[in-house]
């Protein structure tokens, strides 16, 4: 297949590019480099031995997207491009709706104009809001609690409406749980600008000595050790989930919401412990107050993905920590 990855130079996009290319798909990247760098192209070539064309542009530029779809003969799009920081979305909601919602409208218009109607969308477990039961299956009520989550929810509704209006659309909304880890080469991974807001990159920087300590946001949750529980999923498992979704969409029309998670919860303290083991470094921490908006526990029921995509996450938390640590050391050398 000829696949366009919007946001393809970013964290999840770059790992997916590796997996798809190794499966024989032709991959074209489309990115405005607002949260990534084109240096990743050289790294991707080093890992795969292949060259990835990059169209540098914004997804809100419908004409540029149309041209990219036409000139590369694209038949499928994976839409990673978007802004993703929950806290920032509360401060800059208009930017989030413009980038995420308007960006997706522009993409759908370009795809419709070019008669490209197979789409995989990067959604998030955040669309479930406060869990009413666990594990979260796809029938759990949706109701996001912040502008980022609401942008994902609005997009899912648009995608579902588009698929209802025209049976040619084949759309999968993949609801990611907590992607972490890095490619086994240690050459690509998550390298956030400024202080990380997510747990795993923060722990990695503390282990590396770049930050003095981790603040654990609450140890009085109704969880086994009192700290927050999440479903961390290795980014390479997630990337393979996209390849499985492409295969599924070959024989399924309509709109499908599918969880990509492991089904297993891991607490903050368990993650700290696993990272200490993987890095052989200390991870000093102190317990702080709860972070506003956090839920106690969130993990997936991954049954639908197993049934529809014939896909299961297989990498362990130890592997997630080991690959993150390997990548962290590469970043330090740079
Ligand atoms: P990322 O920031 O590393 O990658 C996103 C890429 O999109 C970046 O390269 C950025 O430059 C690009 N981009 C942003 N706005 C753009 C625009 N308007 N036009 C063109 N390019 C644009 O993030 P990621 O972690 O790889 O996330 C990819 C997708 O997955 C996002 O949509 C995110 O919301 C979703 N997601 C991520 C997580 C996570 O924890 N990483 C969890 C759930 C869902
Ligand atoms: N967390 C923490 N300290 C940090 C960052 C996160 O204790 O510096 C906790 C957070 O409260 C949550 C878990 O780690 O319980 C995962 O947080 P993250 O932001 O990575 O993911 P999300 O909350 O969006 O699922």
Tab-separated table of C-alpha atoms and ligand atoms in Angstrom:
chain	number	residue	atom	x	y	z
A	1	UNK	CA	0.000	0.000	0.000
A	2	UNK	CA	1.004	3.633	-0.426
A	3	UNK	CA	0.503	5.259	2.930
A	4	UNK	CA	0.693	8.923	3.894
A	5	UNK	CA	1.569	9.496	7.562
A	6	UNK	CA	0.521	12.955	8.736
A	7	UNK	CA	2.646	13.778	11.773
A	8	UNK	CA	4.973	11.111	10.409
A	9	UNK	CA	8.198	12.590	11.803
A	10	UNK	CA	6.799	12.572	15.362
A	11	UNK	CA	7.186	9.956	18.088
A	12	UNK	CA	4.541	7.386	17.124
A	13	UNK	CA	4.611	8.264	13.411
A	14	UNK	CA	8.337	7.565	13.047
A	15	UNK	CA	8.064	4.147	14.715
A	16	UNK	CA	5.075	3.292	12.532
A	17	UNK	CA	7.023	4.366	9.445
A	18	UNK	CA	9.700	1.783	10.309
A	19	UNK	CA	7.193	-1.030	10.810
A	20	UNK	CA	5.171	-0.268	7.663
A	21	UNK	CA	8.224	0.096	5.501
A	22	UNK	CA	9.623	-3.214	6.760
A	23	UNK	CA	6.326	-4.845	5.807
A	24	UNK	CA	6.771	-3.578	2.248
A	25	UNK	CA	4.420	-0.577	2.288
A	26	UNK	CA	5.494	2.640	0.586
A	27	UNK	CA	5.505	5.377	3.190
A	28	UNK	CA	5.368	9.157	2.671
A	29	UNK	CA	5.627	11.525	5.639
A	30	UNK	CA	3.714	14.799	5.933
A	31	UNK	CA	4.598	17.102	8.832
A	32	UNK	CA	4.961	20.784	9.672
A	33	UNK	CA	7.796	19.922	12.100
A	34	UNK	CA	6.108	21.877	14.902
A	35	UNK	CA	7.047	19.117	17.357
A	36	UNK	CA	9.680	17.089	15.512
A	37	UNK	CA	12.765	17.509	13.368
A	38	UNK	CA	13.609	16.455	9.831
A	39	UNK	CA	16.835	14.897	11.171
A	40	UNK	CA	14.677	11.839	11.876
A	41	UNK	CA	14.693	11.134	8.109
A	42	UNK	CA	18.378	10.215	8.207
A	43	UNK	CA	17.792	8.046	11.251
A	44	UNK	CA	14.881	6.274	9.584
A	45	UNK	CA	17.068	5.605	6.553
A	46	UNK	CA	19.769	4.213	8.852
A	47	UNK	CA	17.302	1.852	10.540
A	48	UNK	CA	15.461	0.660	7.440
A	49	UNK	CA	17.892	1.235	4.568
A	50	UNK	CA	15.099	3.151	2.836
A	51	UNK	CA	14.466	6.766	1.977
A	52	UNK	CA	11.242	8.357	3.242
A	53	UNK	CA	9.919	11.350	1.296
A	54	UNK	CA	8.763	14.207	3.552
A	55	UNK	CA	6.186	16.781	2.488
A	56	UNK	CA	6.759	19.693	4.825
A	57	UNK	CA	3.428	21.380	5.472
A	58	UNK	CA	0.435	21.883	7.685
A	59	UNK	CA	-2.543	19.531	7.551
A	60	UNK	CA	-4.739	22.624	7.402
A	61	UNK	CA	-3.289	23.300	3.935
A	62	UNK	CA	-5.884	21.294	2.005
A	63	UNK	CA	-4.358	22.024	-1.407
A	64	UNK	CA	-0.913	20.852	-0.365
A	65	UNK	CA	-2.448	17.686	1.070
A	66	UNK	CA	-4.381	17.076	-2.155
A	67	UNK	CA	-1.216	17.466	-4.163
A	68	UNK	CA	0.654	15.088	-1.874
A	69	UNK	CA	-2.095	12.452	-2.147
A	70	UNK	CA	-2.152	12.790	-5.935
A	71	UNK	CA	1.542	13.026	-6.667
A	72	UNK	CA	2.495	10.016	-4.543
A	73	UNK	CA	-0.538	7.931	-5.588
A	74	UNK	CA	-1.550	7.498	-1.924
A	75	UNK	CA	-4.316	4.993	-1.139
A	76	UNK	CA	-4.341	5.155	2.692
A	77	UNK	CA	-3.714	7.830	5.314
A	78	UNK	CA	-2.674	7.461	8.941
A	79	UNK	CA	-3.435	10.717	10.727
A	80	UNK	CA	-1.034	11.276	13.621
A	81	UNK	CA	-0.642	15.054	13.215
A	82	UNK	CA	-2.002	17.010	16.122
A	83	UNK	CA	-1.230	18.724	19.399
A	84	UNK	CA	-1.263	16.382	22.382
A	85	UNK	CA	-0.498	18.080	25.714
A	86	UNK	CA	-3.529	17.983	28.017
A	87	UNK	CA	-2.359	20.872	30.257
A	88	UNK	CA	-1.520	23.115	27.304
A	89	UNK	CA	-4.928	22.394	25.765
A	90	UNK	CA	-6.614	23.928	28.819
A	91	UNK	CA	-4.600	27.140	28.334
A	92	UNK	CA	-4.816	27.222	24.510
A	93	UNK	CA	-8.080	25.487	23.583
A	94	UNK	CA	-8.508	27.390	20.315
A	95	UNK	CA	-5.090	26.239	19.089
A	96	UNK	CA	-6.061	22.668	19.935
A	97	UNK	CA	-9.382	22.784	18.114
A	98	UNK	CA	-7.762	24.556	15.145
A	99	UNK	CA	-4.908	22.079	14.839
A	100	UNK	CA	-6.754	18.897	15.647
A	101	UNK	CA	-10.348	19.425	14.512
A	102	UNK	CA	-9.782	21.884	11.672
A	103	UNK	CA	-6.739	19.870	10.591
A	104	UNK	CA	-8.856	16.725	10.329
A	105	UNK	CA	-11.609	18.516	8.387
A	106	UNK	CA	-8.973	19.687	5.937
A	107	UNK	CA	-7.599	16.157	5.640
A	108	UNK	CA	-11.055	14.667	5.038
A	109	UNK	CA	-11.734	17.271	2.348
A	110	UNK	CA	-8.456	16.512	0.599
A	111	UNK	CA	-9.062	12.767	0.831
A	112	UNK	CA	-12.610	13.074	-0.462
A	113	UNK	CA	-11.465	15.198	-3.387
A	114	UNK	CA	-8.843	12.599	-4.311
A	115	UNK	CA	-11.151	9.629	-3.642
A	116	UNK	CA	-8.780	8.290	-0.982
A	117	UNK	CA	-11.115	6.868	1.639
A	118	UNK	CA	-9.094	4.636	3.939
A	119	UNK	CA	-8.020	6.335	7.144
A	120	UNK	CA	-6.497	5.348	10.471
A	121	UNK	CA	-6.852	8.019	13.147
A	122	UNK	CA	-4.767	8.501	16.318
A	123	UNK	CA	-7.364	8.693	19.042
A	124	UNK	CA	-6.827	8.326	22.746
A	125	UNK	CA	-8.169	6.610	25.852
A	126	UNK	CA	-8.797	10.121	27.120
A	127	UNK	CA	-12.114	10.055	25.176
A	128	UNK	CA	-13.483	7.820	27.958
A	129	UNK	CA	-13.084	10.544	30.605
A	130	UNK	CA	-13.531	9.400	34.198
A	131	UNK	CA	-13.763	5.562	34.049
A	132	UNK	CA	-17.139	4.253	35.189
A	133	UNK	CA	-15.819	0.689	35.144
A	134	UNK	CA	-12.556	-1.090	34.349
A	135	UNK	CA	-11.158	-2.386	32.095
A	136	UNK	CA	-12.372	0.140	29.539
A	137	UNK	CA	-14.012	-1.407	26.503
A	138	UNK	CA	-15.099	0.505	23.423
A	139	UNK	CA	-18.725	0.616	24.630
A	140	UNK	CA	-17.750	2.600	27.713
A	141	UNK	CA	-19.483	6.019	27.558
A	142	UNK	CA	-17.304	8.776	26.144
A	143	UNK	CA	-16.965	12.200	27.737
A	144	UNK	CA	-13.616	13.895	27.705
A	145	UNK	CA	-12.645	16.211	30.549
A	146	UNK	CA	-10.319	18.654	28.766
A	147	UNK	CA	-10.032	20.419	25.368
A	148	UNK	CA	-7.461	17.907	24.056
A	149	UNK	CA	-9.783	14.997	24.794
A	150	UNK	CA	-12.771	16.868	23.430
A	151	UNK	CA	-10.884	17.577	20.193
A	152	UNK	CA	-10.360	13.806	19.806
A	153	UNK	CA	-14.009	13.155	20.576
A	154	UNK	CA	-15.222	15.764	18.052
A	155	UNK	CA	-12.970	14.184	15.425
A	156	UNK	CA	-14.281	10.690	16.172
A	157	UNK	CA	-17.842	11.983	15.725
A	158	UNK	CA	-16.923	13.575	12.388
A	159	UNK	CA	-15.303	10.354	11.214
A	160	UNK	CA	-18.301	8.301	12.241
A	161	UNK	CA	-20.633	10.723	10.408
A	162	UNK	CA	-18.485	10.615	7.272
A	163	UNK	CA	-18.541	6.806	7.282
A	164	UNK	CA	-22.334	6.763	7.757
A	165	UNK	CA	-22.787	9.097	4.806
A	166	UNK	CA	-20.710	7.112	2.330
A	167	UNK	CA	-20.012	3.375	2.434
A	168	UNK	CA	-16.687	3.848	0.659
A	169	UNK	CA	-15.045	5.226	3.800
A	170	UNK	CA	-12.997	2.734	5.804
A	171	UNK	CA	-11.937	4.333	9.062
A	172	UNK	CA	-10.328	3.034	12.247
A	173	UNK	CA	-10.069	5.284	15.327
A	174	UNK	CA	-7.325	3.691	17.360
A	175	UNK	CA	-7.701	4.667	21.000
A	176	UNK	CA	-4.165	4.535	22.369
A	177	UNK	CA	-3.575	4.019	26.065
A	178	UNK	CA	-0.120	5.185	27.290
A	179	UNK	CA	2.530	4.805	24.552
A	180	UNK	CA	6.099	4.582	25.907
A	181	UNK	CA	9.429	3.046	24.927
A	182	UNK	CA	11.551	3.295	21.832
A	183	UNK	CA	12.754	1.367	18.792
A	184	UNK	CA	15.202	-1.411	19.660
A	185	UNK	CA	18.018	0.446	17.860
A	186	UNK	CA	17.790	3.213	20.471
A	187	UNK	CA	17.941	5.683	17.571
A	188	UNK	CA	14.361	6.965	17.668
A	189	UNK	CA	12.157	7.566	20.678
A	190	UNK	CA	10.289	10.243	22.558
A	191	UNK	CA	12.296	13.402	23.113
A	192	UNK	CA	9.946	16.104	24.412
A	193	UNK	CA	10.879	19.771	24.352
A	194	UNK	CA	11.252	21.234	27.857
A	195	UNK	CA	10.158	19.486	31.033
A	196	UNK	CA	8.252	16.307	30.194
A	197	UNK	CA	4.674	16.215	31.406
A	198	UNK	CA	4.396	12.431	31.025
A	199	UNK	CA	5.734	9.930	33.526
A	200	UNK	CA	8.122	7.799	31.435
A	201	UNK	CA	10.260	10.551	29.849
A	202	UNK	CA	10.388	12.281	33.244
A	203	UNK	CA	11.664	9.142	34.981
A	204	UNK	CA	14.236	8.677	32.194
A	205	UNK	CA	15.574	12.209	32.712
A	206	UNK	CA	15.771	11.711	36.486
A	207	UNK	CA	17.660	8.425	36.013
A	208	UNK	CA	20.026	10.238	33.639
A	209	UNK	CA	20.674	12.918	36.258
A	210	UNK	CA	19.116	15.689	34.163
A	211	UNK	CA	16.421	16.273	36.786
A	212	UNK	CA	16.863	15.908	40.520
A	213	UNK	CA	13.743	13.974	41.414
A	214	UNK	CA	10.398	12.692	40.228
A	215	UNK	CA	7.297	14.131	41.809
A	216	UNK	CA	4.724	11.389	42.291
A	217	UNK	CA	1.328	12.975	41.942
A	218	UNK	CA	-0.549	11.348	44.817
A	219	UNK	CA	-0.149	8.108	46.779
A	220	UNK	CA	-3.639	8.037	48.245
A	221	UNK	CA	-5.577	6.701	45.271
A	222	UNK	CA	-7.732	3.593	45.699
A	223	UNK	CA	-5.107	1.472	43.913
A	224	UNK	CA	-2.929	-1.350	45.362
A	225	UNK	CA	-0.001	0.959	46.280
A	226	UNK	CA	-1.909	4.259	46.262
A	227	UNK	CA	-0.254	5.671	43.115
A	228	UNK	CA	-1.932	6.133	39.722
A	229	UNK	CA	-2.339	3.072	37.490
A	230	UNK	CA	-2.072	3.251	33.682
A	231	UNK	CA	-1.911	0.853	30.739
A	232	UNK	CA	1.568	1.515	29.291
A	233	UNK	CA	2.018	0.139	25.803
A	234	UNK	CA	5.325	-0.236	23.959
A	235	UNK	CA	5.449	2.112	20.971
A	236	UNK	CA	6.572	-0.770	18.710
A	237	UNK	CA	3.501	-2.784	19.695
A	238	UNK	CA	1.447	0.311	18.932
A	239	UNK	CA	3.166	0.706	15.551
A	240	UNK	CA	2.400	-2.923	14.736
A	241	UNK	CA	-1.216	-2.240	15.711
A	242	UNK	CA	-1.372	0.317	12.867
A	243	UNK	CA	-0.111	-2.248	10.378
A	244	UNK	CA	-2.811	-4.632	11.617
A	245	UNK	CA	-5.441	-1.890	11.240
A	246	UNK	CA	-4.448	-1.350	7.593
A	247	UNK	CA	-4.932	-5.049	6.939
A	248	UNK	CA	-8.308	-4.999	8.689
A	249	UNK	CA	-9.518	-1.997	6.669
A	250	UNK	CA	-8.776	-3.910	3.452
A	251	UNK	CA	-11.861	-5.966	4.178
A	252	UNK	CA	-14.008	-3.697	6.373
A	253	UNK	CA	-15.862	-0.508	5.559
A	254	UNK	CA	-17.450	1.880	8.072
A	255	UNK	CA	-16.030	3.502	11.215
A	256	UNK	CA	-14.475	1.391	13.966
A	257	UNK	CA	-13.247	2.519	17.387
A	258	UNK	CA	-10.596	0.133	18.692
A	259	UNK	CA	-8.535	0.236	21.904
A	260	UNK	CA	-4.792	-0.280	21.624
A	261	UNK	CA	-3.569	-1.220	25.074
A	262	UNK	CA	-2.124	-4.206	26.904
A	263	UNK	CA	-5.035	-4.720	29.300
A	264	UNK	CA	-2.609	-4.554	32.245
A	265	UNK	CA	-2.294	-1.716	34.719
A	266	UNK	CA	1.049	-0.548	36.117
A	267	UNK	CA	1.394	1.929	38.987
A	268	UNK	CA	3.810	4.867	39.197
A	269	UNK	CA	5.824	3.085	41.900
A	270	UNK	CA	5.978	-0.123	39.843
A	271	UNK	CA	7.249	1.901	36.883
A	272	UNK	CA	9.922	3.592	39.016
A	273	UNK	CA	11.042	0.181	40.239
A	274	UNK	CA	11.161	-1.290	36.709
A	275	UNK	CA	13.140	1.711	35.448
A	276	UNK	CA	15.707	1.453	38.245
A	277	UNK	CA	16.246	-2.179	37.286
A	278	UNK	CA	16.520	-1.443	33.550
A	279	UNK	CA	18.901	1.508	33.939
A	280	UNK	CA	20.801	0.418	37.020
A	281	UNK	CA	20.437	4.025	38.204
A	282	UNK	CA	18.680	5.657	41.118
A	283	UNK	CA	15.332	7.370	40.553
A	284	UNK	CA	14.836	9.692	43.549
A	285	UNK	CA	11.235	10.713	44.094
A	286	UNK	CA	8.994	12.553	46.491
A	287	UNK	CA	5.283	12.239	46.911
A	288	UNK	CA	3.383	15.379	45.980
A	289	UNK	CA	-0.309	16.240	45.823
A	290	UNK	CA	-2.578	14.737	43.173
A	291	UNK	CA	-2.458	16.334	39.710
A	292	UNK	CA	-5.746	18.042	38.852
A	293	UNK	CA	-7.820	16.023	36.398
A	294	UNK	CA	-5.955	12.724	36.953
A	295	UNK	CA	-7.920	9.506	37.303
A	296	UNK	CA	-6.886	6.778	39.769
A	297	UNK	CA	-6.682	3.974	37.215
A	298	UNK	CA	-7.150	3.557	33.487
A	299	UNK	CA	-6.535	0.386	31.496
A	300	UNK	CA	-7.933	-1.227	28.402
A	301	UNK	CA	-10.006	-4.181	27.536
A	302	UNK	CA	-8.024	-5.123	24.406
A	303	UNK	CA	-10.392	-7.892	23.217
A	304	UNK	CA	-11.795	-6.004	20.220
A	305	UNK	CA	-8.312	-5.390	18.804
A	306	UNK	CA	-7.500	-9.087	19.206
A	307	UNK	CA	-10.710	-10.069	17.421
A	308	UNK	CA	-10.797	-7.507	14.606
A	309	UNK	CA	-7.116	-6.816	14.034
A	310	UNK	CA	-5.681	-10.130	15.147
A	311	UNK	CA	-3.244	-8.023	17.162
A	312	UNK	CA	-2.066	-8.152	20.764
A	313	UNK	CA	0.570	-6.115	22.581
A	314	UNK	CA	3.426	-8.444	23.477
A	315	UNK	CA	6.255	-6.370	24.948
A	316	UNK	CA	6.668	-6.092	28.728
A	317	UNK	CA	7.104	-3.098	31.035
A	318	UNK	CA	10.756	-4.158	31.470
A	319	UNK	CA	11.248	-3.924	27.703
A	320	UNK	CA	9.545	-0.527	27.675
A	321	UNK	CA	11.984	0.737	30.321
A	322	UNK	CA	15.063	-0.843	28.717
A	323	UNK	CA	14.369	0.692	25.290
A	324	UNK	CA	13.544	4.086	26.826
A	325	UNK	CA	16.839	4.000	28.706
A	326	UNK	CA	18.788	3.023	25.600
A	327	UNK	CA	17.240	5.935	23.694
A	328	UNK	CA	17.809	8.333	26.605
A	329	UNK	CA	21.526	7.572	26.439
A	330	UNK	CA	21.607	8.270	22.694
A	331	UNK	CA	19.934	11.632	23.319
A	332	UNK	CA	22.564	12.453	25.928
A	333	UNK	CA	25.393	11.732	23.506
A	334	UNK	CA	23.891	14.051	20.823
B	1	LIG	P1	4.265	13.999	18.345
B	1	LIG	O1	4.082	15.413	18.767
B	1	LIG	O2	5.596	13.372	18.554
B	1	LIG	O3	3.875	13.830	16.800
B	1	LIG	C1	2.878	14.603	16.189
B	1	LIG	C2	3.471	15.184	14.918
B	1	LIG	O4	2.483	15.966	14.266
B	1	LIG	C3	4.670	16.082	15.163
B	1	LIG	O5	5.735	15.653	14.354
B	1	LIG	C4	4.188	17.481	14.764
B	1	LIG	O6	5.224	18.258	14.193
B	1	LIG	C5	3.094	17.153	13.773
B	1	LIG	N1	2.025	18.155	13.657
B	1	LIG	C6	1.321	18.726	14.665
B	1	LIG	N2	0.409	19.574	14.169
B	1	LIG	C7	0.524	19.520	12.812
B	1	LIG	C8	-0.143	20.152	11.740
B	1	LIG	N3	-1.125	21.037	11.972
B	1	LIG	N4	0.226	19.873	10.486
B	1	LIG	C9	1.229	18.975	10.233
B	1	LIG	N5	1.895	18.347	11.215
B	1	LIG	C10	1.545	18.615	12.475
B	1	LIG	O7	3.121	13.155	19.065
B	1	LIG	P2	2.895	11.585	19.146
B	1	LIG	O8	3.090	11.175	20.550
B	1	LIG	O9	3.648	10.899	18.073
B	1	LIG	O10	1.331	11.530	18.870
B	1	LIG	C11	0.790	11.239	17.592
B	1	LIG	C12	-0.722	11.249	17.689
B	1	LIG	O11	-1.148	10.289	18.657
B	1	LIG	C13	-1.310	12.587	18.140
B	1	LIG	O12	-2.485	12.850	17.401
B	1	LIG	C14	-1.663	12.355	19.601
B	1	LIG	O13	-2.741	13.161	20.024
B	1	LIG	C15	-2.035	10.878	19.584
B	1	LIG	N6	-1.865	10.231	20.898
B	1	LIG	C16	-0.637	10.269	21.504
B	1	LIG	C17	-0.469	9.711	22.784
B	1	LIG	C18	0.862	9.785	23.478
B	1	LIG	O14	0.901	9.605	24.696
B	1	LIG	N7	1.987	10.000	22.789
B	1	LIG	C19	-1.560	9.089	23.412
B	1	LIG	C20	-2.798	9.048	22.756
B	1	LIG	C21	-2.933	9.631	21.487
B	2	LIG	N1	2.829	11.068	37.043
B	2	LIG	C1	3.585	11.376	38.146
B	2	LIG	N2	4.612	12.267	38.009
B	2	LIG	C2	4.913	12.863	36.808
B	2	LIG	C3	4.127	12.529	35.685
B	2	LIG	C4	3.081	11.633	35.837
B	2	LIG	O1	3.345	10.869	39.248
B	2	LIG	O2	5.853	13.693	36.752
B	2	LIG	C5	1.746	10.070	37.171
B	2	LIG	C6	0.360	10.593	36.830
B	2	LIG	O3	-0.241	11.185	37.968
B	2	LIG	C7	-0.349	9.338	36.353
B	2	LIG	C8	0.776	8.519	35.693
B	2	LIG	O4	1.994	9.038	36.236
B	2	LIG	O5	-0.844	8.595	37.444
B	2	LIG	C9	0.814	8.649	34.152
B	2	LIG	O6	0.834	10.021	33.831
B	2	LIG	P1	1.041	10.488	32.320
B	2	LIG	O7	0.954	11.991	32.311
B	2	LIG	O8	2.271	9.867	31.762
B	2	LIG	O9	-0.196	9.838	31.545
B	2	LIG	P2	-1.772	10.142	31.668
B	2	LIG	O10	-2.051	10.646	33.033
B	2	LIG	O11	-2.062	11.134	30.620
B	2	LIG	O12	-2.426	8.829	31.425
